Short mmCIF file of C-alpha atoms and ligand atoms in Angstrom, two decimals:
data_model
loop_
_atom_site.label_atom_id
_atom_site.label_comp_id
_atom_site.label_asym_id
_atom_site.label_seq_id
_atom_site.Cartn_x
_atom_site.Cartn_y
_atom_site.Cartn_z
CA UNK I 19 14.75 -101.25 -98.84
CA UNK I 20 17.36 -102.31 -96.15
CA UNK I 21 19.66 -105.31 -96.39
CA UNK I 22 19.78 -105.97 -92.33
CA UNK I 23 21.08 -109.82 -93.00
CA UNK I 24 24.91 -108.14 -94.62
CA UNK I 25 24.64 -105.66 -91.96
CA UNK I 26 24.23 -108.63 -89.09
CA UNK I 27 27.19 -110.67 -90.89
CA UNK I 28 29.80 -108.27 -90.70
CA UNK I 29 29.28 -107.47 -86.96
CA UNK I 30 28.30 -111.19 -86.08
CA UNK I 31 30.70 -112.40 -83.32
CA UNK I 32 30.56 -109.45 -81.43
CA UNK I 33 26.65 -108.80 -81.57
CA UNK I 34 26.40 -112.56 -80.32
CA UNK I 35 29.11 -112.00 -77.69
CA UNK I 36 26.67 -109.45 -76.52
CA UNK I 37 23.56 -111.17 -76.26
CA UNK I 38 24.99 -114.53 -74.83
CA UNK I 39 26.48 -112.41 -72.21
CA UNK I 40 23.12 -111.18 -71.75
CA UNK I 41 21.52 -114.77 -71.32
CA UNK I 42 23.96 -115.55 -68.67
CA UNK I 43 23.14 -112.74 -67.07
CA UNK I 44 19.37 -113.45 -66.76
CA UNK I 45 18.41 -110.02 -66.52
CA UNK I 46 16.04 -109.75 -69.62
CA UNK I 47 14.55 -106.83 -68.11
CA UNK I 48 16.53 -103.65 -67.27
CA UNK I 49 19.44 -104.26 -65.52
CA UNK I 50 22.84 -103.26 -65.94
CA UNK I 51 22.85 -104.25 -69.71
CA UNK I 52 19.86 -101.49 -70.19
CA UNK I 53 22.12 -99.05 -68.00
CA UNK I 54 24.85 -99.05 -69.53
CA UNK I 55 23.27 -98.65 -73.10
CA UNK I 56 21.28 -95.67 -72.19
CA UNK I 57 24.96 -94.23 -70.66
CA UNK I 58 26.72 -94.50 -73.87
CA UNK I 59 24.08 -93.25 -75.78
CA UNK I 60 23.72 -90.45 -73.29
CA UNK I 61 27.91 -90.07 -74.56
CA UNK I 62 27.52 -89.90 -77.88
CA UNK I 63 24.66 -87.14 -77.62
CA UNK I 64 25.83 -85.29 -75.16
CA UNK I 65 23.08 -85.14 -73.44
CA UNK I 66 21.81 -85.44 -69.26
CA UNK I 67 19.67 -88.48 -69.22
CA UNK I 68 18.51 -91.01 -71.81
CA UNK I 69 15.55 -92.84 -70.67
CA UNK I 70 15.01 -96.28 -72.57
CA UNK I 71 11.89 -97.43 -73.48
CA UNK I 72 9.56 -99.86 -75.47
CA UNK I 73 9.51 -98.52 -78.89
CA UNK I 74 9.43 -94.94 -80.54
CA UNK I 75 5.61 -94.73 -80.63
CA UNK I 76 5.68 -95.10 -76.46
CA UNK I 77 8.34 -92.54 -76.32
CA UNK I 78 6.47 -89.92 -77.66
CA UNK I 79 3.53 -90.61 -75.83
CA UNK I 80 6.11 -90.63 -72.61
CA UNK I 81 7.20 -87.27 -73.07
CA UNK I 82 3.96 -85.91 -74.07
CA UNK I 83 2.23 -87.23 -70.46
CA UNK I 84 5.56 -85.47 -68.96
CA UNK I 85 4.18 -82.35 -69.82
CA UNK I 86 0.99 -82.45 -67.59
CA UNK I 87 -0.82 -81.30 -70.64
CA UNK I 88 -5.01 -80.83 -70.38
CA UNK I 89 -7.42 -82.37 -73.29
CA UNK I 90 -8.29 -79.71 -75.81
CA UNK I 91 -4.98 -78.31 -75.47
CA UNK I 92 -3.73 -78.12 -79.09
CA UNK I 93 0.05 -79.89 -79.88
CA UNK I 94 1.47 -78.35 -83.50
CA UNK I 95 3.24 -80.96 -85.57
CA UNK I 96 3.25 -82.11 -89.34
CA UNK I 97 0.94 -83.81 -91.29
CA UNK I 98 3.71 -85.12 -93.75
CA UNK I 99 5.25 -88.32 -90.90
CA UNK I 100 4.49 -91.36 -89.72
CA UNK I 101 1.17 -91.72 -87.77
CA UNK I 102 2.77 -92.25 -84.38
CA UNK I 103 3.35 -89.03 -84.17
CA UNK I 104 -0.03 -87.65 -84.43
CA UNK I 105 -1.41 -90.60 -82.94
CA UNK I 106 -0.21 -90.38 -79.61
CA UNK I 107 -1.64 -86.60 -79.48
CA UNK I 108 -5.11 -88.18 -80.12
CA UNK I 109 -4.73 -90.73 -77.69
CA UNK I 110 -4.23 -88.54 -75.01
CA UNK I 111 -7.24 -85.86 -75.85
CA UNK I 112 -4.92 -83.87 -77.40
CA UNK I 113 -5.66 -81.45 -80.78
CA UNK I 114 -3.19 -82.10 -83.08
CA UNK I 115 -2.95 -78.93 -85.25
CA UNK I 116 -0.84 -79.45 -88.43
CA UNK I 117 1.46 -76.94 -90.45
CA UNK I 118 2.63 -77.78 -93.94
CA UNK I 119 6.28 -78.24 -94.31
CA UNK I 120 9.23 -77.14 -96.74
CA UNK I 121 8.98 -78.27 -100.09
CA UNK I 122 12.70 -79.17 -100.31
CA UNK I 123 13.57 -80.57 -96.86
CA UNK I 124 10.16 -82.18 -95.90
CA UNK I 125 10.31 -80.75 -92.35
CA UNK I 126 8.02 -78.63 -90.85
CA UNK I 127 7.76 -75.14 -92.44
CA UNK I 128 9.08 -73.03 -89.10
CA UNK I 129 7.86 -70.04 -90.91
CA UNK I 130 4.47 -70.96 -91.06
CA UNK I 131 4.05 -72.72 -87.49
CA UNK I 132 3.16 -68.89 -85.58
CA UNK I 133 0.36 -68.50 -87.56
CA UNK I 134 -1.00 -71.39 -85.69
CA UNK I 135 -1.00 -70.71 -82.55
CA UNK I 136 -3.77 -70.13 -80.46
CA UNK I 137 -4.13 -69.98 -76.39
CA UNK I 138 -4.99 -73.56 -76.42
CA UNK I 139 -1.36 -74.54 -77.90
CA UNK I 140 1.29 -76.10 -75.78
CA UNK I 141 3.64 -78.04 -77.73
CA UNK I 142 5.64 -78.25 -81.04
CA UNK I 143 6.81 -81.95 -82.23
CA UNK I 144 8.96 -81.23 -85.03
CA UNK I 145 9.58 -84.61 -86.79
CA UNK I 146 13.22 -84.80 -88.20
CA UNK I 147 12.42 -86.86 -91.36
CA UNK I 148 14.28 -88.94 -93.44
CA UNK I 149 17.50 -88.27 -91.78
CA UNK I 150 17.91 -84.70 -91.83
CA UNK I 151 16.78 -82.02 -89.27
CA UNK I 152 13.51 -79.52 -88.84
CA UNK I 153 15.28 -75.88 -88.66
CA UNK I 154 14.93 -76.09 -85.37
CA UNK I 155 17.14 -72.62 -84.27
CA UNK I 156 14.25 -70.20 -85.33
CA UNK I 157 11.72 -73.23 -83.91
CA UNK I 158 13.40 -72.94 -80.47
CA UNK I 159 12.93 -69.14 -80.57
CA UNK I 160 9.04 -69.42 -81.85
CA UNK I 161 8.64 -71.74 -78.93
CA UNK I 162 10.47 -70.14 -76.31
CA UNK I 163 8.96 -66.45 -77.23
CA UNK I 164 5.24 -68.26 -77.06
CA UNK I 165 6.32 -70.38 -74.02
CA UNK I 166 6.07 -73.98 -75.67
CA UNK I 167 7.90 -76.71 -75.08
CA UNK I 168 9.40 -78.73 -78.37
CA UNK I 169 9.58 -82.58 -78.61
CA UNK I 170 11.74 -83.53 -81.16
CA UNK I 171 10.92 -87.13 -83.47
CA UNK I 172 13.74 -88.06 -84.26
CA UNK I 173 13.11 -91.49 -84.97
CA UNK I 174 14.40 -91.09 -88.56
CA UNK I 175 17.26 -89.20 -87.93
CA UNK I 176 19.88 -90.04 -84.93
CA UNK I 177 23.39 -89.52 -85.24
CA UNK I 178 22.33 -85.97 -87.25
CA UNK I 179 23.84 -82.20 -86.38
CA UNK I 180 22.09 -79.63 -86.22
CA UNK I 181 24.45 -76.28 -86.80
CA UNK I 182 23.32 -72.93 -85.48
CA UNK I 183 24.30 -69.35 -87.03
CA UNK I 184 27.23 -68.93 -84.34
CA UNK I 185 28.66 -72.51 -85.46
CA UNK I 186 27.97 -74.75 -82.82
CA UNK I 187 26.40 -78.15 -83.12
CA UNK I 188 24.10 -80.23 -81.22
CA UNK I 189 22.82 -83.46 -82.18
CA UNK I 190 19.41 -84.11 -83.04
CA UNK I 191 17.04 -84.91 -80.67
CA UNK I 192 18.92 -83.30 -78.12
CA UNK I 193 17.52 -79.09 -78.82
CA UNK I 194 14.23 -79.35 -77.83
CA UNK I 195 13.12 -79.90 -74.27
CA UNK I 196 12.66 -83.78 -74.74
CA UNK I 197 13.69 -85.82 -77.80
CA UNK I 198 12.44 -89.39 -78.57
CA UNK I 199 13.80 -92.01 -80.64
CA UNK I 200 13.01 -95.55 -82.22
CA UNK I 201 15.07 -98.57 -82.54
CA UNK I 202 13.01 -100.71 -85.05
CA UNK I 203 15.37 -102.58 -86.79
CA UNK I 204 15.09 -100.70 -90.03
CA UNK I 205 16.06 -97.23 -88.62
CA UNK I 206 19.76 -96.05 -88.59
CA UNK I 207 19.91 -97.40 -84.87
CA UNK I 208 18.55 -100.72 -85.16
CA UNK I 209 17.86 -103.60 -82.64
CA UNK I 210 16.77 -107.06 -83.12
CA UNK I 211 13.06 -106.41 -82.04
CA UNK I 212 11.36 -103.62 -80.58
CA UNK I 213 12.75 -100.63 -78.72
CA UNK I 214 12.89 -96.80 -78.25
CA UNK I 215 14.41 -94.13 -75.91
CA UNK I 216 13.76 -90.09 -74.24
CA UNK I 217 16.38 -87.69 -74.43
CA UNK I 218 16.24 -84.85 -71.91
CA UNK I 219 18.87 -82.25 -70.00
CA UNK I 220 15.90 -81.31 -67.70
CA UNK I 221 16.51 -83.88 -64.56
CA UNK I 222 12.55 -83.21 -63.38
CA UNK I 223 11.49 -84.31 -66.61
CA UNK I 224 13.79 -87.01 -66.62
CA UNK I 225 12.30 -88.78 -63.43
CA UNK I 226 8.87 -88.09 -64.08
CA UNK I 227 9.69 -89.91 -67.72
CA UNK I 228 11.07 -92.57 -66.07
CA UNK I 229 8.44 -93.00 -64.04
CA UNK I 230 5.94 -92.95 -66.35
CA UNK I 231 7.46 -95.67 -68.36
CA UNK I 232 7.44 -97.76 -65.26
CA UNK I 233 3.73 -97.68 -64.19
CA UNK I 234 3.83 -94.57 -62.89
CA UNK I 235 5.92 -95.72 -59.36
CA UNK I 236 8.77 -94.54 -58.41
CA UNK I 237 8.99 -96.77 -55.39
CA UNK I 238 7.92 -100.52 -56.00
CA UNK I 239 4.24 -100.23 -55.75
CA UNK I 240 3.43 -96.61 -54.89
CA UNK I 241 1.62 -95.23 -57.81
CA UNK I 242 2.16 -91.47 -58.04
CA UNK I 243 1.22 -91.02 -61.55
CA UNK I 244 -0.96 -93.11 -64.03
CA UNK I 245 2.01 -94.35 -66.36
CA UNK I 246 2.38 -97.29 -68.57
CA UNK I 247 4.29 -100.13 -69.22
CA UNK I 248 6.85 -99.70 -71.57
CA UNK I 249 10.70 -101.10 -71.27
CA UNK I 250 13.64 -101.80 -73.38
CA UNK I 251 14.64 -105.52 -72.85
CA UNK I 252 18.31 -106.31 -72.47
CA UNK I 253 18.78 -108.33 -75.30
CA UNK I 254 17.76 -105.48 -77.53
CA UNK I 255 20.32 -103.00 -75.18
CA UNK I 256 23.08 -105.79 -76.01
CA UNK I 257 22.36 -105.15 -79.60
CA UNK I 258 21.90 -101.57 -79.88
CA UNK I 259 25.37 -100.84 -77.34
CA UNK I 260 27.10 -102.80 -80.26
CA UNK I 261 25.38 -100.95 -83.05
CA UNK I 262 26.04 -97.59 -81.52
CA UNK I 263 29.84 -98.25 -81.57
CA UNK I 264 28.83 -98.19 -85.19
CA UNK I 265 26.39 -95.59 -85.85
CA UNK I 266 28.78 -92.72 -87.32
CA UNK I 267 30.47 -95.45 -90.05
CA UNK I 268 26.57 -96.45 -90.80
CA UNK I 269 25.50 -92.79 -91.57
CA UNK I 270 28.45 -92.19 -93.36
CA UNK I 271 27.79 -95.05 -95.67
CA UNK I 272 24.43 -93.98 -96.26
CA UNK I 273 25.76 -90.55 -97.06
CA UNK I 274 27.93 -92.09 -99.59
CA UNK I 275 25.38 -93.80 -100.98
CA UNK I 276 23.23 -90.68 -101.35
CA UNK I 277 25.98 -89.32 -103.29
CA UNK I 278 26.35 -91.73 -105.69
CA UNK I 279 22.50 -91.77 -106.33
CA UNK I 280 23.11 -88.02 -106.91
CA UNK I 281 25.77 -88.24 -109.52
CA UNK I 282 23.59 -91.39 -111.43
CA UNK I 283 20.99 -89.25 -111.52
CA UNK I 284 22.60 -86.23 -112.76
CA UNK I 285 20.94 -85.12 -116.12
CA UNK I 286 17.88 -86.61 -115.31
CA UNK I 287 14.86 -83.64 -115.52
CA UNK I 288 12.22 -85.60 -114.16
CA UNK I 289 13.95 -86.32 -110.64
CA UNK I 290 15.08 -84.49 -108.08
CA UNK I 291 16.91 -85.64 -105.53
CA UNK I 292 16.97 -84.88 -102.03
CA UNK I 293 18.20 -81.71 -100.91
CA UNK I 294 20.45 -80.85 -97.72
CA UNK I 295 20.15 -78.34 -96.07
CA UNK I 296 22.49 -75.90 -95.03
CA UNK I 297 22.00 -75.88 -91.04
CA UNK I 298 21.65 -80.04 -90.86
CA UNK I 299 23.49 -82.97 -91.77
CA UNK I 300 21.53 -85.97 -93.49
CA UNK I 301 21.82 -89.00 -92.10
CA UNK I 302 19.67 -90.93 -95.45
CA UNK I 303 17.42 -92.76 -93.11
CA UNK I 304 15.20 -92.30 -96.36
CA UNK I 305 16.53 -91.91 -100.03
CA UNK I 306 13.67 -90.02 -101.43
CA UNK I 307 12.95 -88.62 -104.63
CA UNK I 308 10.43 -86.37 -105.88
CA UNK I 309 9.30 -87.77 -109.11
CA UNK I 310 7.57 -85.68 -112.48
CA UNK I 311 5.56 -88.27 -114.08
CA UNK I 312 3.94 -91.72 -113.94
CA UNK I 313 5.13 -92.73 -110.30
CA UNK I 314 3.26 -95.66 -110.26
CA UNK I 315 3.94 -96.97 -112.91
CA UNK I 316 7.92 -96.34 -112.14
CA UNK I 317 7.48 -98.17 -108.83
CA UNK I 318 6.12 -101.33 -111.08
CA UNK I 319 8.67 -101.73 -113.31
CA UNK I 320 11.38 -101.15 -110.89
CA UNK I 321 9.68 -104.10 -108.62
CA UNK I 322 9.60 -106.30 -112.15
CA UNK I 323 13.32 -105.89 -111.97
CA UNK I 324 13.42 -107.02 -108.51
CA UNK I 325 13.95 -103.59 -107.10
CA UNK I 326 12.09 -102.32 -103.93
CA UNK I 327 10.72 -98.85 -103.42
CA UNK I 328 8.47 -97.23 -101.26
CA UNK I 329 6.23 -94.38 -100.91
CA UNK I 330 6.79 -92.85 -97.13
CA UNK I 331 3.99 -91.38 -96.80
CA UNK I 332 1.15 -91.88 -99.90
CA UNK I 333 -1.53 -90.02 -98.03
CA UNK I 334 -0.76 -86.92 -95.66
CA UNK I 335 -2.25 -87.45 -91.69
CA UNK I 336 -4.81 -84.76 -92.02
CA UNK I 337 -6.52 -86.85 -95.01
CA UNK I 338 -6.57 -89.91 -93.40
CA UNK I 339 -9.49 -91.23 -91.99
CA UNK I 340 -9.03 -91.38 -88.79
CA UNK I 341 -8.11 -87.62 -88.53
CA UNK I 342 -11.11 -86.54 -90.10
CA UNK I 343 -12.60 -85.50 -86.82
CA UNK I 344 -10.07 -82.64 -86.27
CA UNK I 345 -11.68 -80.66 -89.61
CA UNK I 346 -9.17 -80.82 -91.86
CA UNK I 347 -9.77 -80.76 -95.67
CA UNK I 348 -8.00 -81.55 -98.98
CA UNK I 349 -6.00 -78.06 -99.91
CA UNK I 350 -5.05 -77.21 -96.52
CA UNK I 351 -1.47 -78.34 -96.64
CA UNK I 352 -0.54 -77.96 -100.63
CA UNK I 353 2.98 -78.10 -100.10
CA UNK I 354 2.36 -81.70 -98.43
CA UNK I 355 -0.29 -83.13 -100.26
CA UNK I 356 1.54 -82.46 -103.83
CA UNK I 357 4.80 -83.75 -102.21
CA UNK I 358 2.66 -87.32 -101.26
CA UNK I 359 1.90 -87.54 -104.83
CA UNK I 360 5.36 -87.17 -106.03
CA UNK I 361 7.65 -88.75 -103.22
CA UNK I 362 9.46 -91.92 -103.91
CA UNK I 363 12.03 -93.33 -101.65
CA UNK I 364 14.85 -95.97 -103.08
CA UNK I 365 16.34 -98.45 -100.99
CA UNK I 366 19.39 -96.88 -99.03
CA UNK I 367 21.16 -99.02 -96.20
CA UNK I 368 24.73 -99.68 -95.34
CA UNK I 369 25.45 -102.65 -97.78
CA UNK I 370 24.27 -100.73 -100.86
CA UNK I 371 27.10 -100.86 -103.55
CA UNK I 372 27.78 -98.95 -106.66
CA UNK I 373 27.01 -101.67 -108.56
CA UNK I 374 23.96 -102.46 -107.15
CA UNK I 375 23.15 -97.97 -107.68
CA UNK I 376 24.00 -98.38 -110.93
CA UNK I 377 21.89 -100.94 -111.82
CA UNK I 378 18.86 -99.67 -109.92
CA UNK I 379 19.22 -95.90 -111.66
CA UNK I 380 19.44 -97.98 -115.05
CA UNK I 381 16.03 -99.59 -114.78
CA UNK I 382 14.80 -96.51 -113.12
CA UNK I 383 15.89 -94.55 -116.50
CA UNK I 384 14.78 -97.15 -118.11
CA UNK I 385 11.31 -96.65 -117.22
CA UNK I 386 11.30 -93.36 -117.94
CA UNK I 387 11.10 -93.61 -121.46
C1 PLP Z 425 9.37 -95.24 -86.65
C2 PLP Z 425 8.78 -93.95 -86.28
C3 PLP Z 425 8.03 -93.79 -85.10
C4 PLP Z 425 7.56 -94.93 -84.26
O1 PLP Z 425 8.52 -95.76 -83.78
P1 PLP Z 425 8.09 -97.25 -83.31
O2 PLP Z 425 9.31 -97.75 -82.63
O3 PLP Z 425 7.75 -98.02 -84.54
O4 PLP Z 425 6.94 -97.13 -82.39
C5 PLP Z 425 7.61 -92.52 -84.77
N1 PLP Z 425 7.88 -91.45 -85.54
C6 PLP Z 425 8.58 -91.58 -86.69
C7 PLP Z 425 8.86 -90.36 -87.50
C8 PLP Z 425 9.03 -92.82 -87.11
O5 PLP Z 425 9.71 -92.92 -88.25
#
C-alpha cells in the first residue's frame, strides 16, 4: 500500500545525517533533538505548542485526560475510524456515542451530531479521515453553542487546510481545542518507529498535556496528576524534522496520484472515486473507492496480480465486539455500515508512478468483467 523503502532512498544521506547526529548526542530521550522537532512542527501549523508524544493512540488519550472529564460522561465521535479513537474513550470510563458520517467525504455527518447530545456529553472527536477534513466550521459552532470542547484525529490527515466561508485557512488539527496526530511510518508524516504529537493554542492545556505525558510531574518526582508514560524518542524526532521539510512535496504527490487514478477510472460505472470537498484539501492518506459489485472478489484478483489493497475499515466500531456493551445495533449508522461494505482503498504513496496506475486500473478493469 506504501512503498517506504523508495521514499527512504531518495532522502538517505540526510535522514542518516540526522540520526548519527542523534547517536552522538546520546540523548535518546527528549532533548534538544525532540525540541526542536516539536518547534518546527509548531511552524508549519501555526500553532502555540506542539506536545510530542509516544504514538497517536496515547495522544488522544492525552488530551482526553486534559479535559478533567468524569466516567459516564458521553464523548461524540464516529463509528466509521480506526479503533484508537473510540478506544481510548472506553479506557477512561468514557461513553462513546457515535454519529454516522457523510456518504461522500467519510467524516462525521456535522448535521446529524446535535441530535446527540445529551447533558452527559462533553466532547466531539471529529476524525479527519483519509486525508481530508470533518466540516469542522459548523462543528466548531455546534460545539461552542453546547459548550464542548473538539479534539481533532488527525492522524490521517496532516499537512490538510481547512477553508472557512470568509476564506481563511487553518490547518488541520489545529481548529479544535486540542488536535492529535500519529507518526507511524505509514501515515503522511512518517518516522522510523513509533511516535505521535498534541496540538493546542490553549497554554493551560498545553502544560497539563505535557505533564500528563510525563507521569503526571511537573517537577522531577512531584506527582500532581496521575499521567502516563508516553515520549517521542530522538531518533524518531531526527527522522520526522527531516520528513517535515518534506511533507508539502509528499501530499502533493499523493494528490497527483489521486488524479491520475481519477482520470483511469473515468468511464468506469461501478467505481466512484473519492470526492473532495469543497471547504478541505485532501491530503490521499487513503485512496479509497467505493465499489458496486463483487468487492471481494476484486481484492483477489488484484492480489493475484501482485497488487495490494485494503479495506480501512471492514466492520464499523459500533458492530464490533468489543463495543457491544454501549447498545448499539446493526441499522443504526446506515450511511456507515453500507459504506464498510463497499470501501476499497488502493495503494497511494509518494513513489506511485503512472505506469505503475495504469497497470493497477487495468487489472482492476479487468476484473470487472
Ligand atoms: C493511526 C491512527 C491512530 C493511532 O495512531 P497510533 O500511532 O498507531 O497509535 C488513531 N486514529 C486514527 C484515525 C489513525 O489513523
Amino acid at each position: 500500500m506504501v512503498d517506504l523503502q523508495g521514499q527512504y532512498q531518495k532522502i538517505k544521506e540526510e535522514i542518516n545525517a540526522a540520526m548519527q547526529q542523534t547517536l552522538e548526542s546520546c540523548y535518546f530521550i527528549g532533548g534538544p533533538q525532540v525540541s526542536s522537532f516539536a518547534r518546527k512542527l509548531e511552524e508549519y501549523l501555526d500553532i502555540k505548542h506542539v506536545i510530542p508524544c509516544g504514538n497517536g493512540t496515547d495522544a488522544l488519550q492525552i488530551a482526553l485526560m486534559a479535559l478533567d472529564l468524569q466516567p459516564g460522561d458521553e464523548v461524540i465521535t464516529t463509528p466509521f475510524t480506526f479503533a484508537a479513537t473510540a478506544e481510548v474513550i472506553a479506557l477512561l470510563r468514557l461513553t462513546p456515542i457515535f454519529v454516522d458520517i457523510n456518504p461522500e467525504t467519510f467524516n462525521i455527518d456535522e448535521t446529524k451530531i446535535e441530535a446527540s447530545i445529551s447533558t452527559k456529553t462533553r466532547c466531539i472527536i471529529p476524525v479527519h479521515l483519509f486525508g481530508q477534513t470533518a466540516n469542522m466550521e459548523p462543528l466548531m459552532e455546534i460545539a461552542n453553542k453546547h459548550k464542548l470542547f473538539v479534539i481533532e484525529d488527525n492522524a490521517q490527515a496532516i499537512g490538510a487546510n481547512y477553508t472557512f466561508t470568509n476564506g481563511q485557512s487553518q490547518k488541520a488539527g489545529t481548529i479544535g481545542h486540542i488536535g492529535t496526530t500519529s507518526f507511524f511510518p505509514s501515515k503522511n508524516l512518517g518516522a522510523f518507529g513509533d511516535g505521535g504529537a498534541l496540538f493546542t493554542n490553549d497554554t493551560e492545556l498545553a502544560e497539563k498535556m505535557k505533564m500528563i505525558a510525563n507521569h503526571g510531574m511537573k517537577t522531577r518526582y512531584y506527582h500532581d496528576k496521575i499521567g502516563l508514560n508516553s515520549r517521542l524518542d530522538a531518533i524518531q524526532a531526527a527522522v520526522l524534522e527531516v520528513k517535515l521539510r518534506y511533507l508539502d512535496q509528499y501530499n502533493a504527490l499523493r494528490k497527483e496520484a489521486a488524479d491520475r487514478y481519477k482520470q483511469l477510472f473515468e468511464g468506469v460505472s461501478s467505481v466512484t472515486v473519492p470526492f473532495e470537498a469543497p471547504y478541505s484539501n485532501h491530503v490521499y492518506h487513503q485512496y479509497t473507492l467505493k465499489v458496486n459489485g463483487n468487492r471481494d472478489e476484486i481484492k483477489n484478483k488484484l492480489f493475484e496480480q501482485g497488487i495490494s489493497s485494503a479495506i480501512y475499515y471492514p466492520v464499523p466500531l459500533h458492530l464490533q465486539k468489543a463495543y457491544k456493551p454501549y447498545g448499539f445495533k446493526e441499522g443504526d449508522f446506515p450511511v456507515t455500515e453500507e459504506l464498510a461494505r463497499k470501501v476499497l482503498s488502493l495503494p497511494i504513496h509518494t513513489e506511485l508512478n503512472e505506469t505503475i496506475q495504469q497497470f493497477i486500473v487495468n487489472v482492476f478493469k479487468s476484473t470487472l468483467s
